[in-house]
Amino acid sequence: MNALFSLQRIALSGPAEVGEFFDRAAALLAQGASPETIVWSVGDEAAATGNLFCGEPPQPMLAEAAPVAPPAAFMDLARRALLHSASDRHDLCYRLLSRLRAQPRLMSNAADPDVARLDLLARAVRRDMHKMTAFVRFRSVPTETGEEFIAWFEPDHHIVAATAPFFRKRFSSMRWSILTPRACVRWDGVRLALGPGADKRNAPTGDALEALWRTYFGAIFNPARLNLKAMTREMPKKYWRNMPEADLIAPLTRAAPARAAEMLAAAPTNARRAATYKPADSAAAGAASEADDLASLAASIKTCTACDLCRFATQAVPGEGPRDAPLMFVGEQPGDEEDIQGRPFVGPAGKVFAAALERLEIEREKVFVSNAVKHFKFEPRGKKRIHKKPGAREIAACNPWLHRELELVKPRLVVALGATAATALLGRATPLREVRNQTLEAPGGAPMRATVHPSYLLRLPDRDAKKAEWRLFLQDIDEARRLSGL
Ligand code: URA
């Protein structure tokens, strides 16, 4: 080792102390300490590395430099990468911080080995956090002071504290704990408390809800849509051991070919569906089936003249969202604002919808949002255009577009927002109370749930009723999100 410099040991108080790392790194950079002279350690590891050091005060190897704020592109990745369990994460981040002073554009060089490694670590952490939000399964535990929910989870990285706010937001009215080997977190309804890791033997293994959840999982498992590779990619096997539904997967998979064959052979059961809402035999049906991607489908929708609504609306409003969206929402029809902007759910009802997604931490960009009817139906009143409910003929005329959106996106779950959407999806007049809280089947076989239209919440005059309905609406969407695996 170069005798000119002595090593400086920096011991962080915990493995996920990102803020502490940045504070220490800023001080070191201000001293001009070069990355090779720093040895980072965490908690107990510090003691084990004591003999590396000669005990002399740190020797600056770089010229003292004025503080420079690291670019956001670095900070975004580093905040996550520092939660990785890799032992080189602090060296890497400090080296990059140091290099960024001389090379401020370094982060745009994706081929640089340090930049590439930072990106790799950050991605792994993001994935681990996502898996934790998706696969934690709480079990109910009766206590002297009421019900508590406890989950056991085994993350790969130091993500418990960083992921806890997600659970606090989602389960704010429950008391819960998530136990993991590295750290535990508890929410008592008021504050989050972090603690050391736990032993799996302290975690409960079953509860009364579990049987219900397993029955549910069995019921929504669609053998005709089974894609084992995609399923294990999304839900890696290492998580299965802590998921009550996991031991159903093998028998359901084995039975899938026979069940899918049975489904194909079965005659359609709902005669009323065909009689009432047979898709219009119009240009729309032909053009819809020809569109083989969402962009060409949207272009065809824009030219639709299958019913009279096109004569008065500004434009047709196709659905929007990614082609592989696991979750699709179907509203009624564009409103005044949507008609002008050409995008679904951007007006007042859209704001309610967006608030629900935000509350549940669902990114709108990840879901597909559409309408049963693509043109705005309204009645002119003075300067205003007053929304008018679409009729059966308009719903039927638009049905081919909606069906094709479903065929292209193939969502894992569709949510009908309101009775018009439920009617369009089920092909029969459908009062919402008849279908809410049930899982039905949308065209193409995707499971479907139904909830109120967001504009219903806007119309409720009573504040308490509004609050109660809002809660139910959130529950419905949350359930849909869970079923879709998003
Ligand atoms: N209401 C709907 O049903 N859809 C929209 O896009 C906007 C309001």
Short mmCIF file of N, CA and C in Angstrom, two decimals, residues 277-387:
data_model
loop_
_atom_site.label_atom_id
_atom_site.label_comp_id
_atom_site.label_asym_id
_atom_site.label_seq_id
_atom_site.Cartn_x
_atom_site.Cartn_y
_atom_site.Cartn_z
N TYR A 277 -77.00 -6.54 -26.51
CA TYR A 277 -75.93 -5.64 -26.88
C TYR A 277 -75.00 -6.24 -27.92
N LYS A 278 -75.54 -6.86 -28.87
CA LYS A 278 -74.71 -7.40 -29.93
C LYS A 278 -73.91 -6.24 -30.52
N PRO A 279 -72.57 -6.36 -30.59
CA PRO A 279 -71.81 -5.25 -31.13
C PRO A 279 -72.35 -4.82 -32.49
N ALA A 280 -72.39 -3.52 -32.70
CA ALA A 280 -72.96 -3.01 -33.94
C ALA A 280 -72.21 -3.58 -35.14
N ASP A 281 -72.96 -4.00 -36.11
CA ASP A 281 -72.33 -4.52 -37.32
C ASP A 281 -71.98 -3.31 -38.18
N SER A 282 -70.96 -2.59 -37.76
CA SER A 282 -70.67 -1.31 -38.40
C SER A 282 -69.23 -1.29 -38.84
N ALA A 283 -68.87 -0.18 -39.45
CA ALA A 283 -67.48 -0.01 -39.84
C ALA A 283 -66.57 -0.14 -38.62
N ALA A 284 -67.08 0.27 -37.45
CA ALA A 284 -66.26 0.23 -36.23
C ALA A 284 -65.76 -1.18 -35.97
N ALA A 285 -66.65 -2.17 -36.11
CA ALA A 285 -66.26 -3.54 -35.80
C ALA A 285 -65.10 -3.99 -36.70
N GLY A 286 -65.23 -3.68 -38.00
CA GLY A 286 -64.19 -4.09 -38.94
C GLY A 286 -62.88 -3.38 -38.66
N ALA A 287 -62.96 -2.05 -38.50
CA ALA A 287 -61.73 -1.27 -38.29
C ALA A 287 -61.08 -1.65 -36.98
N ALA A 288 -61.89 -1.93 -35.97
CA ALA A 288 -61.32 -2.29 -34.67
C ALA A 288 -60.53 -3.58 -34.79
N SER A 289 -61.10 -4.56 -35.50
CA SER A 289 -60.40 -5.84 -35.54
C SER A 289 -59.14 -5.75 -36.39
N GLU A 290 -59.08 -4.75 -37.28
CA GLU A 290 -57.87 -4.63 -38.11
C GLU A 290 -56.71 -3.96 -37.38
N ALA A 291 -57.03 -3.15 -36.37
CA ALA A 291 -55.96 -2.41 -35.68
C ALA A 291 -55.16 -3.38 -34.83
N ASP A 292 -53.85 -3.47 -35.10
CA ASP A 292 -53.12 -4.43 -34.29
C ASP A 292 -52.15 -3.78 -33.31
N ASP A 293 -52.30 -2.49 -33.13
CA ASP A 293 -51.61 -1.87 -32.01
C ASP A 293 -52.45 -0.70 -31.51
N LEU A 294 -52.09 -0.21 -30.33
CA LEU A 294 -52.95 0.81 -29.70
C LEU A 294 -52.96 2.10 -30.49
N ALA A 295 -51.83 2.42 -31.13
CA ALA A 295 -51.79 3.69 -31.87
C ALA A 295 -52.73 3.63 -33.07
N SER A 296 -52.71 2.50 -33.80
CA SER A 296 -53.60 2.46 -34.97
C SER A 296 -55.05 2.31 -34.53
N LEU A 297 -55.26 1.66 -33.39
CA LEU A 297 -56.63 1.59 -32.88
C LEU A 297 -57.13 2.99 -32.52
N ALA A 298 -56.27 3.77 -31.84
CA ALA A 298 -56.68 5.13 -31.46
C ALA A 298 -56.97 5.95 -32.71
N ALA A 299 -56.15 5.77 -33.73
CA ALA A 299 -56.37 6.54 -34.98
C ALA A 299 -57.72 6.16 -35.58
N SER A 300 -58.06 4.88 -35.57
CA SER A 300 -59.35 4.45 -36.13
C SER A 300 -60.51 4.98 -35.29
N ILE A 301 -60.33 4.95 -33.97
CA ILE A 301 -61.40 5.45 -33.09
C ILE A 301 -61.69 6.92 -33.43
N LYS A 302 -60.64 7.65 -33.72
CA LYS A 302 -60.81 9.08 -34.01
C LYS A 302 -61.66 9.31 -35.26
N THR A 303 -61.74 8.29 -36.11
CA THR A 303 -62.52 8.48 -37.35
C THR A 303 -63.92 7.86 -37.23
N CYS A 304 -64.27 7.41 -36.04
CA CYS A 304 -65.52 6.63 -35.91
C CYS A 304 -66.77 7.47 -36.18
N THR A 305 -67.66 6.87 -36.98
CA THR A 305 -68.96 7.53 -37.25
C THR A 305 -70.09 6.52 -37.02
N ALA A 306 -69.82 5.57 -36.09
CA ALA A 306 -70.78 4.48 -35.92
C ALA A 306 -72.09 4.91 -35.25
N CYS A 307 -72.11 6.07 -34.64
CA CYS A 307 -73.38 6.59 -34.11
C CYS A 307 -73.37 8.10 -34.24
N ASP A 308 -74.48 8.70 -33.87
CA ASP A 308 -74.66 10.13 -34.09
C ASP A 308 -73.78 11.03 -33.23
N LEU A 309 -73.22 10.46 -32.16
CA LEU A 309 -72.48 11.32 -31.23
C LEU A 309 -71.31 12.03 -31.91
N CYS A 310 -70.75 11.39 -32.94
CA CYS A 310 -69.59 11.97 -33.61
C CYS A 310 -69.93 13.31 -34.27
N ARG A 311 -71.20 13.56 -34.48
CA ARG A 311 -71.58 14.80 -35.18
C ARG A 311 -71.44 16.02 -34.29
N PHE A 312 -71.51 15.81 -32.99
CA PHE A 312 -71.55 16.96 -32.08
C PHE A 312 -70.30 17.09 -31.20
N ALA A 313 -69.64 15.99 -30.96
CA ALA A 313 -68.45 16.03 -30.08
C ALA A 313 -67.28 16.66 -30.83
N THR A 314 -66.32 17.19 -30.06
CA THR A 314 -65.12 17.77 -30.68
C THR A 314 -64.28 16.67 -31.32
N GLN A 315 -64.14 15.58 -30.60
CA GLN A 315 -63.30 14.48 -31.08
C GLN A 315 -63.62 13.21 -30.27
N ALA A 316 -63.23 12.09 -30.83
CA ALA A 316 -63.35 10.84 -30.06
C ALA A 316 -62.16 10.75 -29.12
N VAL A 317 -62.37 10.11 -27.98
CA VAL A 317 -61.30 10.00 -26.98
C VAL A 317 -60.96 8.53 -26.77
N PRO A 318 -59.87 8.06 -27.35
CA PRO A 318 -59.50 6.65 -27.14
C PRO A 318 -58.93 6.44 -25.74
N GLY A 319 -58.80 5.18 -25.35
CA GLY A 319 -58.17 4.86 -24.08
C GLY A 319 -56.69 5.18 -24.15
N GLU A 320 -56.07 5.32 -22.98
CA GLU A 320 -54.62 5.57 -22.99
C GLU A 320 -53.94 4.81 -21.86
N GLY A 321 -52.69 4.45 -22.12
CA GLY A 321 -51.91 3.71 -21.12
C GLY A 321 -51.03 2.71 -21.83
N PRO A 322 -50.19 2.01 -21.07
CA PRO A 322 -49.26 1.08 -21.71
C PRO A 322 -49.96 -0.19 -22.22
N ARG A 323 -49.41 -0.77 -23.23
CA ARG A 323 -50.02 -1.96 -23.83
C ARG A 323 -49.98 -3.15 -22.87
N ASP A 324 -49.01 -3.14 -21.97
CA ASP A 324 -48.94 -4.29 -21.05
C ASP A 324 -49.49 -3.95 -19.66
N ALA A 325 -50.38 -2.97 -19.61
CA ALA A 325 -50.92 -2.57 -18.30
C ALA A 325 -51.64 -3.76 -17.65
N PRO A 326 -51.30 -4.07 -16.39
CA PRO A 326 -52.00 -5.18 -15.73
C PRO A 326 -53.42 -4.81 -15.30
N LEU A 327 -53.66 -3.50 -15.21
CA LEU A 327 -54.95 -3.05 -14.68
C LEU A 327 -55.55 -2.04 -15.65
N MET A 328 -56.84 -2.25 -15.96
CA MET A 328 -57.51 -1.33 -16.89
C MET A 328 -58.76 -0.78 -16.22
N PHE A 329 -58.98 0.52 -16.37
CA PHE A 329 -60.18 1.16 -15.84
C PHE A 329 -61.04 1.60 -17.01
N VAL A 330 -62.34 1.34 -16.89
CA VAL A 330 -63.26 1.77 -17.94
C VAL A 330 -64.30 2.69 -17.33
N GLY A 331 -64.36 3.91 -17.85
CA GLY A 331 -65.37 4.87 -17.39
C GLY A 331 -66.56 4.86 -18.33
N GLU A 332 -67.36 5.92 -18.25
CA GLU A 332 -68.57 5.95 -19.06
C GLU A 332 -68.30 6.55 -20.44
N GLN A 333 -67.99 7.80 -20.47
CA GLN A 333 -67.74 8.52 -21.73
C GLN A 333 -66.93 9.76 -21.38
N PRO A 334 -66.25 10.35 -22.37
CA PRO A 334 -65.53 11.57 -22.04
C PRO A 334 -66.49 12.66 -21.58
N GLY A 335 -66.02 13.53 -20.71
CA GLY A 335 -66.82 14.69 -20.31
C GLY A 335 -66.39 15.90 -21.12
N ASP A 336 -66.87 17.06 -20.69
CA ASP A 336 -66.59 18.29 -21.43
C ASP A 336 -65.08 18.52 -21.63
N GLU A 337 -64.35 18.39 -20.53
CA GLU A 337 -62.90 18.65 -20.58
C GLU A 337 -62.17 17.60 -21.43
N GLU A 338 -62.59 16.34 -21.27
CA GLU A 338 -61.96 15.25 -22.02
C GLU A 338 -62.20 15.41 -23.51
N ASP A 339 -63.41 15.88 -23.84
CA ASP A 339 -63.78 16.11 -25.23
C ASP A 339 -62.86 17.16 -25.86
N ILE A 340 -62.49 18.16 -25.08
CA ILE A 340 -61.64 19.23 -25.60
C ILE A 340 -60.18 18.76 -25.68
N GLN A 341 -59.74 18.10 -24.62
CA GLN A 341 -58.32 17.68 -24.59
C GLN A 341 -58.04 16.40 -25.36
N GLY A 342 -59.08 15.60 -25.59
CA GLY A 342 -58.86 14.33 -26.30
C GLY A 342 -58.23 13.26 -25.44
N ARG A 343 -58.30 13.41 -24.12
CA ARG A 343 -57.73 12.41 -23.20
C ARG A 343 -58.76 12.02 -22.15
N PRO A 344 -58.80 10.73 -21.78
CA PRO A 344 -59.80 10.31 -20.79
C PRO A 344 -59.45 10.78 -19.38
N PHE A 345 -60.48 11.04 -18.60
CA PHE A 345 -60.35 11.34 -17.17
C PHE A 345 -59.33 12.45 -16.88
N VAL A 346 -59.55 13.60 -17.48
CA VAL A 346 -58.70 14.75 -17.15
C VAL A 346 -59.52 15.91 -16.57
N GLY A 347 -60.86 15.76 -16.53
CA GLY A 347 -61.72 16.81 -15.98
C GLY A 347 -61.96 16.59 -14.50
N PRO A 348 -63.07 17.10 -13.97
CA PRO A 348 -63.33 17.00 -12.52
C PRO A 348 -63.38 15.54 -12.03
N ALA A 349 -64.08 14.67 -12.75
CA ALA A 349 -64.12 13.27 -12.31
C ALA A 349 -62.72 12.65 -12.39
N GLY A 350 -61.98 13.08 -13.41
CA GLY A 350 -60.60 12.60 -13.56
C GLY A 350 -59.75 12.98 -12.37
N LYS A 351 -60.05 14.14 -11.79
CA LYS A 351 -59.24 14.59 -10.64
C LYS A 351 -59.53 13.70 -9.42
N VAL A 352 -60.80 13.31 -9.27
CA VAL A 352 -61.14 12.39 -8.17
C VAL A 352 -60.42 11.05 -8.40
N PHE A 353 -60.49 10.60 -9.63
CA PHE A 353 -59.84 9.34 -9.99
C PHE A 353 -58.33 9.43 -9.71
N ALA A 354 -57.72 10.54 -10.13
CA ALA A 354 -56.27 10.71 -9.93
C ALA A 354 -55.95 10.74 -8.44
N ALA A 355 -56.83 11.36 -7.64
CA ALA A 355 -56.57 11.44 -6.20
C ALA A 355 -56.58 10.03 -5.60
N ALA A 356 -57.51 9.21 -6.08
CA ALA A 356 -57.58 7.83 -5.55
C ALA A 356 -56.31 7.06 -5.92
N LEU A 357 -55.88 7.22 -7.16
CA LEU A 357 -54.65 6.51 -7.57
C LEU A 357 -53.47 6.97 -6.73
N GLU A 358 -53.41 8.28 -6.53
CA GLU A 358 -52.28 8.81 -5.78
C GLU A 358 -52.30 8.30 -4.34
N ARG A 359 -53.50 8.31 -3.77
CA ARG A 359 -53.64 7.85 -2.38
C ARG A 359 -53.17 6.40 -2.24
N LEU A 360 -53.41 5.61 -3.28
CA LEU A 360 -53.05 4.19 -3.23
C LEU A 360 -51.67 3.94 -3.85
N GLU A 361 -51.00 5.03 -4.19
CA GLU A 361 -49.67 4.93 -4.80
C GLU A 361 -49.67 4.08 -6.07
N ILE A 362 -50.72 4.28 -6.86
CA ILE A 362 -50.77 3.62 -8.17
C ILE A 362 -50.35 4.68 -9.20
N GLU A 363 -49.34 4.37 -10.00
CA GLU A 363 -48.94 5.35 -11.00
C GLU A 363 -49.87 5.27 -12.19
N ARG A 364 -50.46 6.41 -12.55
CA ARG A 364 -51.41 6.40 -13.65
C ARG A 364 -50.76 5.88 -14.94
N GLU A 365 -49.48 6.17 -15.11
CA GLU A 365 -48.79 5.73 -16.33
C GLU A 365 -48.73 4.21 -16.43
N LYS A 366 -49.00 3.53 -15.33
CA LYS A 366 -48.89 2.06 -15.38
C LYS A 366 -50.22 1.39 -15.64
N VAL A 367 -51.31 2.16 -15.65
CA VAL A 367 -52.62 1.54 -15.87
C VAL A 367 -53.20 2.05 -17.18
N PHE A 368 -54.17 1.31 -17.71
CA PHE A 368 -54.82 1.72 -18.94
C PHE A 368 -56.18 2.30 -18.56
N VAL A 369 -56.47 3.48 -19.11
CA VAL A 369 -57.70 4.18 -18.73
C VAL A 369 -58.53 4.42 -19.98
N SER A 370 -59.78 3.97 -19.96
CA SER A 370 -60.58 4.10 -21.16
C SER A 370 -62.04 4.39 -20.80
N ASN A 371 -62.87 4.41 -21.81
CA ASN A 371 -64.29 4.67 -21.61
C ASN A 371 -65.12 3.70 -22.43
N ALA A 372 -66.34 3.45 -21.97
CA ALA A 372 -67.25 2.58 -22.72
C ALA A 372 -67.65 3.25 -24.04
N VAL A 373 -67.85 4.54 -23.99
CA VAL A 373 -68.26 5.30 -25.17
C VAL A 373 -67.18 6.35 -25.44
N LYS A 374 -66.82 6.49 -26.70
CA LYS A 374 -65.64 7.31 -26.99
C LYS A 374 -65.95 8.77 -27.32
N HIS A 375 -67.21 9.08 -27.57
CA HIS A 375 -67.57 10.49 -27.84
C HIS A 375 -68.39 11.05 -26.68
N PHE A 376 -68.27 12.35 -26.48
CA PHE A 376 -69.00 13.05 -25.42
C PHE A 376 -70.47 13.21 -25.85
N LYS A 377 -71.38 12.76 -25.02
CA LYS A 377 -72.80 12.97 -25.29
C LYS A 377 -73.29 14.08 -24.35
N PHE A 378 -73.87 15.10 -24.91
CA PHE A 378 -74.26 16.24 -24.07
C PHE A 378 -75.48 16.93 -24.66
N GLU A 379 -75.99 17.84 -23.84
CA GLU A 379 -77.13 18.65 -24.27
C GLU A 379 -76.71 20.11 -24.13
N PRO A 380 -76.77 20.91 -25.18
CA PRO A 380 -76.37 22.31 -25.02
C PRO A 380 -77.37 23.06 -24.14
N ARG A 381 -76.83 23.79 -23.17
CA ARG A 381 -77.72 24.61 -22.34
C ARG A 381 -77.01 25.96 -22.16
N GLY A 382 -77.50 26.95 -22.89
CA GLY A 382 -76.79 28.22 -22.93
C GLY A 382 -75.40 27.97 -23.49
N LYS A 383 -74.40 28.47 -22.74
CA LYS A 383 -73.03 28.27 -23.23
C LYS A 383 -72.46 26.94 -22.74
N LYS A 384 -73.26 26.26 -21.92
CA LYS A 384 -72.74 25.04 -21.30
C LYS A 384 -73.12 23.80 -22.09
N ARG A 385 -72.34 22.76 -21.93
CA ARG A 385 -72.70 21.45 -22.50
C ARG A 385 -72.94 20.53 -21.31
N ILE A 386 -74.17 20.10 -21.16
CA ILE A 386 -74.52 19.29 -19.98
C ILE A 386 -74.44 17.81 -20.35
N HIS A 387 -73.68 17.08 -19.53
CA HIS A 387 -73.48 15.63 -19.76
C HIS A 387 -74.82 14.91 -19.88
#
